[in-house]
PDB file of C-alpha atoms in Angstrom:
ATOM      1  CA  MET A   1       6.372   3.497  12.736  1.00 41.00           C
ATOM      2  CA  ALA A   2       5.409   7.162  12.947  1.00 43.00           C
ATOM      3  CA  GLY A   3       6.548   7.622   9.359  1.00 45.00           C
ATOM      4  CA  HIS A   4       3.962   5.164   8.139  1.00 49.00           C
ATOM      5  CA  SER A   5       1.150   6.847  10.069  1.00 47.00           C
ATOM      6  CA  LYS A   6       2.247  10.295   8.981  1.00 50.00           C
ATOM      7  CA  TRP A   7       2.162   9.347   5.317  1.00 50.00           C
ATOM      8  CA  LYS A   8      -1.260   7.725   5.689  1.00 51.00           C
ATOM      9  CA  ASN A   9      -2.468  11.019   7.157  1.00 51.00           C
ATOM     10  CA  ILE A  10      -0.938  12.969   4.260  1.00 52.00           C
ATOM     11  CA  GLN A  11      -2.830  10.753   1.834  1.00 49.00           C
ATOM     12  CA  HIS A  12      -6.106  11.434   3.619  1.00 44.00           C
ATOM     13  CA  ARG A  13      -5.523  15.168   3.828  1.00 46.00           C
ATOM     14  CA  LYS A  14      -4.648  15.386   0.170  1.00 46.00           C
ATOM     15  CA  GLY A  15      -7.821  13.442  -0.566  1.00 44.00           C
ATOM     16  CA  LYS A  16      -5.784  11.082  -2.749  1.00 46.00           C
ATOM     17  CA  GLN A  17      -7.769   7.997  -3.689  1.00 48.00           C
ATOM     18  CA  ASP A  18      -8.130   5.845  -6.747  1.00 46.00           C
ATOM     19  CA  ALA A  19     -10.768   8.272  -7.922  1.00 47.00           C
ATOM     20  CA  LEU A  20     -12.492   6.169 -10.564  1.00 53.00           C
ATOM     21  CA  ARG A  21     -14.024   2.852  -9.603  1.00 60.00           C
ATOM     22  CA  GLY A  22     -12.855   1.311 -12.881  1.00 64.00           C
ATOM     23  CA  LYS A  23      -9.226   2.154 -12.137  1.00 73.00           C
ATOM     24  CA  LEU A  24      -9.491   0.735  -8.626  1.00 77.00           C
ATOM     25  CA  PHE A  25     -11.130  -2.443  -9.921  1.00 81.00           C
ATOM     26  CA  THR A  26      -8.335  -2.853 -12.466  1.00 83.00           C
ATOM     27  CA  LYS A  27      -5.639  -2.709  -9.775  1.00 83.00           C
ATOM     28  CA  ILE A  28      -7.483  -5.101  -7.464  1.00 87.00           C
ATOM     29  CA  SER A  29      -8.237  -7.534 -10.294  1.00 87.00           C
ATOM     30  CA  ARG A  30      -4.556  -7.730 -11.187  1.00 85.00           C
ATOM     31  CA  GLU A  31      -3.658  -8.441  -7.569  1.00 86.00           C
ATOM     32  CA  ILE A  32      -6.292 -11.213  -7.387  1.00 90.00           C
ATOM     33  CA  PHE A  33      -4.970 -12.639 -10.662  1.00 90.00           C
ATOM     34  CA  SER A  34      -1.354 -12.674  -9.483  1.00 85.00           C
ATOM     35  CA  ALA A  35      -2.208 -14.080  -6.051  1.00 87.00           C
ATOM     36  CA  ALA A  36      -4.343 -16.893  -7.469  1.00 90.00           C
ATOM     37  CA  ARG A  37      -1.808 -17.780 -10.121  1.00 86.00           C
ATOM     38  CA  SER A  38       1.064 -18.037  -7.647  1.00 83.00           C
ATOM     39  CA  GLY A  39      -0.747 -19.627  -4.701  1.00 86.00           C
ATOM     40  CA  GLY A  40      -3.912 -21.267  -6.000  1.00 91.00           C
ATOM     41  CA  GLY A  41      -7.535 -20.260  -6.040  1.00 92.00           C
ATOM     42  CA  ASN A  42      -8.537 -21.182  -2.483  1.00 93.00           C
ATOM     43  CA  PRO A  43      -8.502 -18.124  -0.196  1.00 89.00           C
ATOM     44  CA  ASP A  44      -8.555 -20.410   2.869  1.00 86.00           C
ATOM     45  CA  THR A  45      -5.061 -21.649   2.015  1.00 86.00           C
ATOM     46  CA  ASN A  46      -3.809 -18.649   0.027  1.00 87.00           C
ATOM     47  CA  PHE A  47      -3.540 -15.697   2.428  1.00 83.00           C
ATOM     48  CA  ARG A  48      -2.468 -13.251  -0.255  1.00 83.00           C
ATOM     49  CA  LEU A  49      -5.561 -14.108  -2.300  1.00 89.00           C
ATOM     50  CA  ARG A  50      -7.761 -13.709   0.757  1.00 88.00           C
ATOM     51  CA  MET A  51      -6.349 -10.220   1.374  1.00 85.00           C
ATOM     52  CA  ALA A  52      -6.973  -9.275  -2.265  1.00 88.00           C
ATOM     53  CA  ILE A  53     -10.556 -10.576  -2.130  1.00 92.00           C
ATOM     54  CA  ASP A  54     -11.177  -8.651   1.100  1.00 88.00           C
ATOM     55  CA  LYS A  55      -9.914  -5.508  -0.617  1.00 86.00           C
ATOM     56  CA  ALA A  56     -12.216  -6.195  -3.572  1.00 90.00           C
ATOM     57  CA  ARG A  57     -15.233  -6.594  -1.322  1.00 89.00           C
ATOM     58  CA  GLU A  58     -14.411  -3.373   0.527  1.00 85.00           C
ATOM     59  CA  ALA A  59     -14.449  -1.643  -2.870  1.00 85.00           C
ATOM     60  CA  ASN A  60     -17.823  -3.265  -3.662  1.00 89.00           C
ATOM     61  CA  MET A  61     -16.424  -5.269  -6.561  1.00 89.00           C
ATOM     62  CA  PRO A  62     -19.075  -7.747  -7.795  1.00 91.00           C
ATOM     63  CA  SER A  63     -18.506 -11.372  -6.774  1.00 92.00           C
ATOM     64  CA  ASP A  64     -18.737 -12.454 -10.412  1.00 91.00           C
ATOM     65  CA  ASN A  65     -15.777 -10.198 -11.279  1.00 89.00           C
ATOM     66  CA  ILE A  66     -13.713 -11.691  -8.456  1.00 92.00           C
ATOM     67  CA  GLN A  67     -14.440 -15.283  -9.464  1.00 92.00           C
ATOM     68  CA  ARG A  68     -13.867 -14.582 -13.164  1.00 88.00           C
ATOM     69  CA  THR A  69     -10.437 -13.139 -12.378  1.00 89.00           C
ATOM     70  CA  ILE A  70      -9.542 -16.210 -10.307  1.00 91.00           C
ATOM     71  CA  ASP A  71     -10.701 -18.486 -13.128  1.00 90.00           C
ATOM     72  CA  LYS A  72      -8.501 -16.593 -15.601  1.00 86.00           C
ATOM     73  CA  ALA A  73      -5.507 -16.994 -13.323  1.00 87.00           C
ATOM     74  CA  LEU A  74      -6.102 -20.734 -13.043  1.00 87.00           C
ATOM     75  CA  GLY A  75      -6.339 -21.089 -16.832  1.00 83.00           C
ATOM     76  CA  ASN A  76     -10.045 -21.844 -16.884  1.00 85.00           C
ATOM     77  CA  ILE A  77     -10.624 -18.729 -19.037  1.00 79.00           C
ATOM     78  CA  PRO A  78      -8.148 -17.396 -21.629  1.00 80.00           C
ATOM     79  CA  GLY A  79      -6.715 -14.026 -20.663  1.00 76.00           C
ATOM     80  CA  VAL A  80      -3.698 -11.777 -20.258  1.00 76.00           C
ATOM     81  CA  THR A  81      -0.740 -12.878 -18.140  1.00 80.00           C
ATOM     82  CA  TYR A  82       0.749 -10.372 -15.700  1.00 82.00           C
ATOM     83  CA  GLU A  83       4.314 -10.203 -14.423  1.00 85.00           C
ATOM     84  CA  GLU A  84       5.187  -8.951 -10.943  1.00 86.00           C
ATOM     85  CA  MET A  85       8.010  -6.432 -10.575  1.00 92.00           C
ATOM     86  CA  VAL A  86       9.540  -4.159  -7.956  1.00 94.00           C
ATOM     87  CA  TYR A  87      11.092  -0.855  -9.061  1.00 97.00           C
ATOM     88  CA  GLU A  88      13.286   1.355  -6.891  1.00 97.00           C
ATOM     89  CA  GLY A  89      14.325   4.956  -7.313  1.00 96.00           C
ATOM     90  CA  TYR A  90      14.762   8.404  -5.863  1.00 97.00           C
ATOM     91  CA  GLY A  91      12.400  11.339  -5.633  1.00 96.00           C
ATOM     92  CA  PRO A  92      13.068  15.058  -5.095  1.00 95.00           C
ATOM     93  CA  GLY A  93      15.312  15.716  -2.101  1.00 93.00           C
ATOM     94  CA  GLY A  94      16.849  12.271  -2.427  1.00 93.00           C
ATOM     95  CA  VAL A  95      13.951  10.422  -0.818  1.00 95.00           C
ATOM     96  CA  ALA A  96      13.633   6.686  -1.409  1.00 96.00           C
ATOM     97  CA  VAL A  97      10.780   5.303  -3.513  1.00 96.00           C
ATOM     98  CA  MET A  98       9.729   1.675  -4.021  1.00 95.00           C
ATOM     99  CA  LEU A  99       7.007   0.435  -6.370  1.00 95.00           C
ATOM    100  CA  GLU A 100       5.182  -2.872  -6.634  1.00 91.00           C
ATOM    101  CA  LEU A 101       3.841  -3.415 -10.152  1.00 90.00           C
ATOM    102  CA  LEU A 102       1.876  -5.896 -12.227  1.00 86.00           C
ATOM    103  CA  THR A 103       2.291  -5.553 -15.981  1.00 88.00           C
ATOM    104  CA  ASP A 104       1.628  -7.411 -19.202  1.00 86.00           C
ATOM    105  CA  ASN A 105       4.367  -5.445 -21.001  1.00 92.00           C
ATOM    106  CA  ARG A 106       7.619  -4.970 -19.091  1.00 93.00           C
ATOM    107  CA  ASN A 107       9.263  -2.670 -21.659  1.00 95.00           C
ATOM    108  CA  ARG A 108       6.291  -0.325 -21.904  1.00 95.00           C
ATOM    109  CA  THR A 109       5.944  -0.096 -18.139  1.00 95.00           C
ATOM    110  CA  ALA A 110       9.655   0.598 -17.593  1.00 95.00           C
ATOM    111  CA  ALA A 111       9.617   3.447 -20.121  1.00 96.00           C
ATOM    112  CA  GLU A 112       6.484   5.023 -18.662  1.00 97.00           C
ATOM    113  CA  ILE A 113       7.666   4.800 -15.039  1.00 97.00           C
ATOM    114  CA  ARG A 114      11.077   6.223 -15.948  1.00 96.00           C
ATOM    115  CA  HIS A 115       9.339   9.157 -17.650  1.00 97.00           C
ATOM    116  CA  ILE A 116       7.162   9.832 -14.583  1.00 97.00           C
ATOM    117  CA  PHE A 117      10.245   9.952 -12.351  1.00 97.00           C
ATOM    118  CA  SER A 118      12.339  12.165 -14.612  1.00 95.00           C
ATOM    119  CA  LYS A 119       9.507  14.634 -15.310  1.00 94.00           C
ATOM    120  CA  ARG A 120       9.073  15.313 -11.577  1.00 93.00           C
ATOM    121  CA  GLY A 121      12.619  15.645 -10.331  1.00 93.00           C
ATOM    122  CA  GLY A 122      13.355  12.011  -9.550  1.00 95.00           C
ATOM    123  CA  ASN A 123      15.089   9.103 -11.216  1.00 95.00           C
ATOM    124  CA  LEU A 124      14.537   5.377 -11.519  1.00 95.00           C
ATOM    125  CA  GLY A 125      17.401   3.438  -9.917  1.00 93.00           C
ATOM    126  CA  GLU A 126      18.898  -0.032  -9.969  1.00 93.00           C
ATOM    127  CA  THR A 127      17.435  -2.983  -8.078  1.00 92.00           C
ATOM    128  CA  GLY A 128      18.500  -2.785  -4.451  1.00 93.00           C
ATOM    129  CA  CYS A 129      19.377   0.912  -4.447  1.00 95.00           C
ATOM    130  CA  VAL A 130      16.809   1.818  -1.767  1.00 95.00           C
ATOM    131  CA  GLY A 131      15.264  -1.487  -0.721  1.00 94.00           C
ATOM    132  CA  TRP A 132      17.571  -1.728   2.287  1.00 96.00           C
ATOM    133  CA  MET A 133      15.922   1.408   3.724  1.00 95.00           C
ATOM    134  CA  PHE A 134      12.590  -0.401   4.224  1.00 94.00           C
ATOM    135  CA  GLU A 135      11.324  -3.248   6.386  1.00 93.00           C
ATOM    136  CA  ARG A 136       8.485  -5.568   5.435  1.00 92.00           C
ATOM    137  CA  LYS A 137       5.819  -5.274   8.135  1.00 93.00           C
ATOM    138  CA  GLY A 138       2.197  -6.054   8.747  1.00 91.00           C
ATOM    139  CA  VAL A 139       0.360  -2.851   9.694  1.00 91.00           C
ATOM    140  CA  LEU A 140      -3.170  -2.756  11.117  1.00 90.00           C
ATOM    141  CA  THR A 141      -4.850   0.527  12.037  1.00 90.00           C
ATOM    142  CA  VAL A 142      -7.918   1.048  14.199  1.00 91.00           C
ATOM    143  CA  ASN A 143      -9.869   4.302  14.297  1.00 89.00           C
ATOM    144  CA  LYS A 144     -10.095   5.377  17.938  1.00 88.00           C
ATOM    145  CA  GLU A 145     -13.723   6.446  17.531  1.00 86.00           C
ATOM    146  CA  ASP A 146     -14.645   3.027  16.114  1.00 81.00           C
ATOM    147  CA  SER A 147     -12.936   1.037  18.871  1.00 82.00           C
ATOM    148  CA  SER A 148     -15.110  -0.412  21.629  1.00 84.00           C
ATOM    149  CA  LEU A 149     -11.972  -1.316  23.594  1.00 87.00           C
ATOM    150  CA  SER A 150      -9.767   0.909  25.719  1.00 89.00           C
ATOM    151  CA  GLU A 151      -6.240   1.603  24.524  1.00 90.00           C
ATOM    152  CA  ASP A 152      -4.772  -0.706  27.188  1.00 93.00           C
ATOM    153  CA  ASP A 153      -7.170  -3.570  26.402  1.00 92.00           C
ATOM    154  CA  LEU A 154      -6.535  -3.337  22.663  1.00 92.00           C
ATOM    155  CA  MET A 155      -2.795  -3.199  23.214  1.00 94.00           C
ATOM    156  CA  MET A 156      -2.823  -6.304  25.420  1.00 94.00           C
ATOM    157  CA  LEU A 157      -4.971  -8.206  22.912  1.00 93.00           C
ATOM    158  CA  ALA A 158      -2.629  -7.291  20.069  1.00 94.00           C
ATOM    159  CA  LEU A 159       0.555  -8.179  21.918  1.00 95.00           C
ATOM    160  CA  ASP A 160      -0.903 -11.437  23.220  1.00 94.00           C
ATOM    161  CA  ALA A 161      -1.866 -12.354  19.631  1.00 94.00           C
ATOM    162  CA  GLY A 162       1.752 -11.917  18.491  1.00 95.00           C
ATOM    163  CA  ALA A 163       2.031  -8.263  17.457  1.00 95.00           C
ATOM    164  CA  GLN A 164       5.482  -6.671  17.585  1.00 95.00           C
ATOM    165  CA  ASP A 165       4.420  -3.155  18.508  1.00 93.00           C
ATOM    166  CA  PHE A 166       1.440  -0.978  19.386  1.00 94.00           C
ATOM    167  CA  SER A 167       1.211   2.818  19.237  1.00 92.00           C
ATOM    168  CA  ALA A 168      -1.370   5.589  19.457  1.00 90.00           C
ATOM    169  CA  GLU A 169      -1.136   8.049  16.552  1.00 81.00           C
ATOM    170  CA  ASP A 170      -3.446  11.090  16.447  1.00 79.00           C
ATOM    171  CA  ASP A 171      -6.911   9.635  15.829  1.00 85.00           C
ATOM    172  CA  GLN A 172      -5.900   5.993  15.397  1.00 90.00           C
ATOM    173  CA  TYR A 173      -4.107   3.053  16.944  1.00 92.00           C
ATOM    174  CA  GLU A 174      -1.397   1.322  14.917  1.00 93.00           C
ATOM    175  CA  ILE A 175      -0.459  -2.333  15.375  1.00 94.00           C
ATOM    176  CA  THR A 176       2.620  -3.788  13.683  1.00 94.00           C
ATOM    177  CA  THR A 177       3.534  -7.414  13.116  1.00 95.00           C
ATOM    178  CA  ALA A 178       6.097  -9.550  11.378  1.00 95.00           C
ATOM    179  CA  PRO A 179       4.768 -10.436   7.894  1.00 90.00           C
ATOM    180  CA  GLU A 180       4.402 -14.100   8.818  1.00 91.00           C
ATOM    181  CA  ASP A 181       2.317 -13.221  11.912  1.00 92.00           C
ATOM    182  CA  PHE A 182       0.001 -10.739  10.193  1.00 91.00           C
ATOM    183  CA  ALA A 183      -2.835 -13.178   9.432  1.00 86.00           C
ATOM    184  CA  ALA A 184      -2.856 -14.685  12.930  1.00 90.00           C
ATOM    185  CA  VAL A 185      -2.926 -11.292  14.645  1.00 93.00           C
ATOM    186  CA  GLN A 186      -5.645  -9.992  12.323  1.00 89.00           C
ATOM    187  CA  GLU A 187      -7.825 -13.058  12.843  1.00 87.00           C
ATOM    188  CA  ALA A 188      -7.352 -12.987  16.626  1.00 91.00           C
ATOM    189  CA  LEU A 189      -8.424  -9.347  16.841  1.00 91.00           C
ATOM    190  CA  VAL A 190     -11.340  -9.752  14.441  1.00 87.00           C
ATOM    191  CA  GLY A 191     -12.479 -12.600  16.669  1.00 88.00           C
ATOM    192  CA  GLN A 192     -12.625 -10.090  19.535  1.00 89.00           C
ATOM    193  CA  GLY A 193     -14.755  -7.686  17.499  1.00 88.00           C
ATOM    194  CA  VAL A 194     -11.980  -5.304  16.444  1.00 89.00           C
ATOM    195  CA  LYS A 195     -12.685  -3.388  13.222  1.00 86.00           C
ATOM    196  CA  PHE A 196      -9.759  -2.175  11.135  1.00 86.00           C
ATOM    197  CA  GLU A 197      -9.520   1.050   9.197  1.00 82.00           C
ATOM    198  CA  ASP A 198      -6.669  -0.481   7.209  1.00 81.00           C
ATOM    199  CA  ALA A 199      -4.833  -3.807   7.333  1.00 83.00           C
ATOM    200  CA  THR A 200      -2.006  -4.710   4.984  1.00 83.00           C
ATOM    201  CA  VAL A 201       1.489  -6.122   4.676  1.00 85.00           C
ATOM    202  CA  THR A 202       3.617  -3.204   3.534  1.00 87.00           C
ATOM    203  CA  PHE A 203       7.104  -1.730   3.308  1.00 90.00           C
ATOM    204  CA  VAL A 204       7.823   0.631   6.215  1.00 90.00           C
ATOM    205  CA  PRO A 205      10.781   3.058   6.047  1.00 92.00           C
ATOM    206  CA  GLN A 206      13.386   2.663   8.782  1.00 91.00           C
ATOM    207  CA  ASN A 207      14.113   6.416   8.665  1.00 91.00           C
ATOM    208  CA  THR A 208      12.327   9.368   7.103  1.00 91.00           C
ATOM    209  CA  VAL A 209      13.376  12.535   5.262  1.00 92.00           C
ATOM    210  CA  GLU A 210      11.502  15.793   5.853  1.00 92.00           C
ATOM    211  CA  LEU A 211      10.745  17.788   2.722  1.00 92.00           C
ATOM    212  CA  ARG A 212       9.932  21.478   2.351  1.00 92.00           C
ATOM    213  CA  GLY A 213       9.136  23.917  -0.411  1.00 92.00           C
ATOM    214  CA  GLU A 214       9.588  22.857  -4.005  1.00 93.00           C
ATOM    215  CA  ASP A 215      10.897  19.407  -3.079  1.00 93.00           C
ATOM    216  CA  ALA A 216       7.738  18.743  -1.055  1.00 92.00           C
ATOM    217  CA  ARG A 217       5.453  19.869  -3.879  1.00 93.00           C
ATOM    218  CA  LYS A 218       7.285  17.839  -6.527  1.00 94.00           C
ATOM    219  CA  MET A 219       7.378  14.741  -4.319  1.00 94.00           C
ATOM    220  CA  LEU A 220       3.615  14.831  -3.813  1.00 92.00           C
ATOM    221  CA  GLU A 221       3.159  15.208  -7.564  1.00 93.00           C
ATOM    222  CA  LEU A 222       5.492  12.274  -8.188  1.00 95.00           C
ATOM    223  CA  TYR A 223       3.717  10.095  -5.647  1.00 93.00           C
ATOM    224  CA  GLU A 224       0.294  10.840  -7.087  1.00 90.00           C
ATOM    225  CA  ALA A 225       1.437  10.289 -10.675  1.00 93.00           C
ATOM    226  CA  LEU A 226       2.900   6.911  -9.753  1.00 93.00           C
ATOM    227  CA  GLU A 227      -0.252   5.873  -7.878  1.00 88.00           C
ATOM    228  CA  GLU A 228      -2.382   6.782 -10.881  1.00 87.00           C
ATOM    229  CA  HIS A 229      -0.427   4.541 -13.258  1.00 91.00           C
ATOM    230  CA  ASP A 230      -2.482   1.445 -14.054  1.00 86.00           C
ATOM    231  CA  ASP A 231       0.427  -0.964 -13.569  1.00 89.00           C
ATOM    232  CA  VAL A 232       1.441   0.341 -10.129  1.00 90.00           C
ATOM    233  CA  GLN A 233      -0.092  -1.660  -7.299  1.00 86.00           C
ATOM    234  CA  ALA A 234       1.586   0.142  -4.391  1.00 87.00           C
ATOM    235  CA  VAL A 235       3.963   3.062  -3.771  1.00 92.00           C
ATOM    236  CA  TYR A 236       6.247   3.297  -0.735  1.00 93.00           C
ATOM    237  CA  SER A 237       8.457   6.208   0.256  1.00 94.00           C
ATOM    238  CA  ASN A 238      10.324   7.599   3.271  1.00 93.00           C
ATOM    239  CA  PHE A 239       9.420  11.285   3.119  1.00 93.00           C
ATOM    240  CA  GLU A 240       7.709  13.450   5.729  1.00 90.00           C
ATOM    241  CA  ILE A 241       5.880  16.709   5.110  1.00 89.00           C
ATOM    242  CA  SER A 242       4.726  18.862   8.039  1.00 86.00           C
ATOM    243  CA  ASP A 243       1.132  20.054   8.376  1.00 84.00           C
ATOM    244  CA  GLU A 244       2.349  23.615   7.929  1.00 87.00           C
ATOM    245  CA  GLU A 245       4.111  22.733   4.689  1.00 87.00           C
ATOM    246  CA  LEU A 246       1.034  20.900   3.397  1.00 85.00           C
ATOM    247  CA  GLU A 247      -1.067  23.995   3.983  1.00 85.00           C
ATOM    248  CA  LYS A 248       1.411  26.068   1.982  1.00 85.00           C
ATOM    249  CA  ILE A 249       1.226  23.590  -0.885  1.00 82.00           C
ATOM    250  CA  GLY A 250      -2.542  23.713  -0.743  1.00 71.00           C
TER     251      GLY A 250
END
């Protein structure tokens, strides 16, 4: 799991965020739309929708926007229909890259994503080319400074709730679960007053590839370009970049 934590730290150090609120709202709205359309509009029975709504509230999205998106998904308001897709490919240095996308135009999205890869030393691959390198996991992180519990107490709570693993990484604790146990573990810990810095079901690489020099620089550029694309909901990769190399890149 260290690869997951390391990449989260890289993101923070690079200061990479969905910089504009409008762009962030667009991504979250599409996720709410897709979740409601596939699993219904009740967040109490649709865990994916509940996660999307929680993300929207964390981003201070107005409640009216959330409800309007759900209504569109249920057909109560005419609107655009989005299609879910997963793309796989390779970045500089042969690292694996997976994308989760929501699009209203498959052909346009494919052309644009292919261009982003090729312009930055990567290439879009066939379905299944890198998927086997990742595992689907629930990952919950707790900032050590924000935790009122000791490391041992938090670990015992997490494991008793059904977590698969617990680790201490730099300034945070990381709890991992099977995807189907994620909601139960999260709810159990929230019930004990635990506050999460991040909580999501994600793809975690089984092994990582360390990048240096030009490959490292190009891979960061590729990652950021993919994240900035409106249709991309999430980017996963298996690369590592050392602190020293990050400082060289600037």
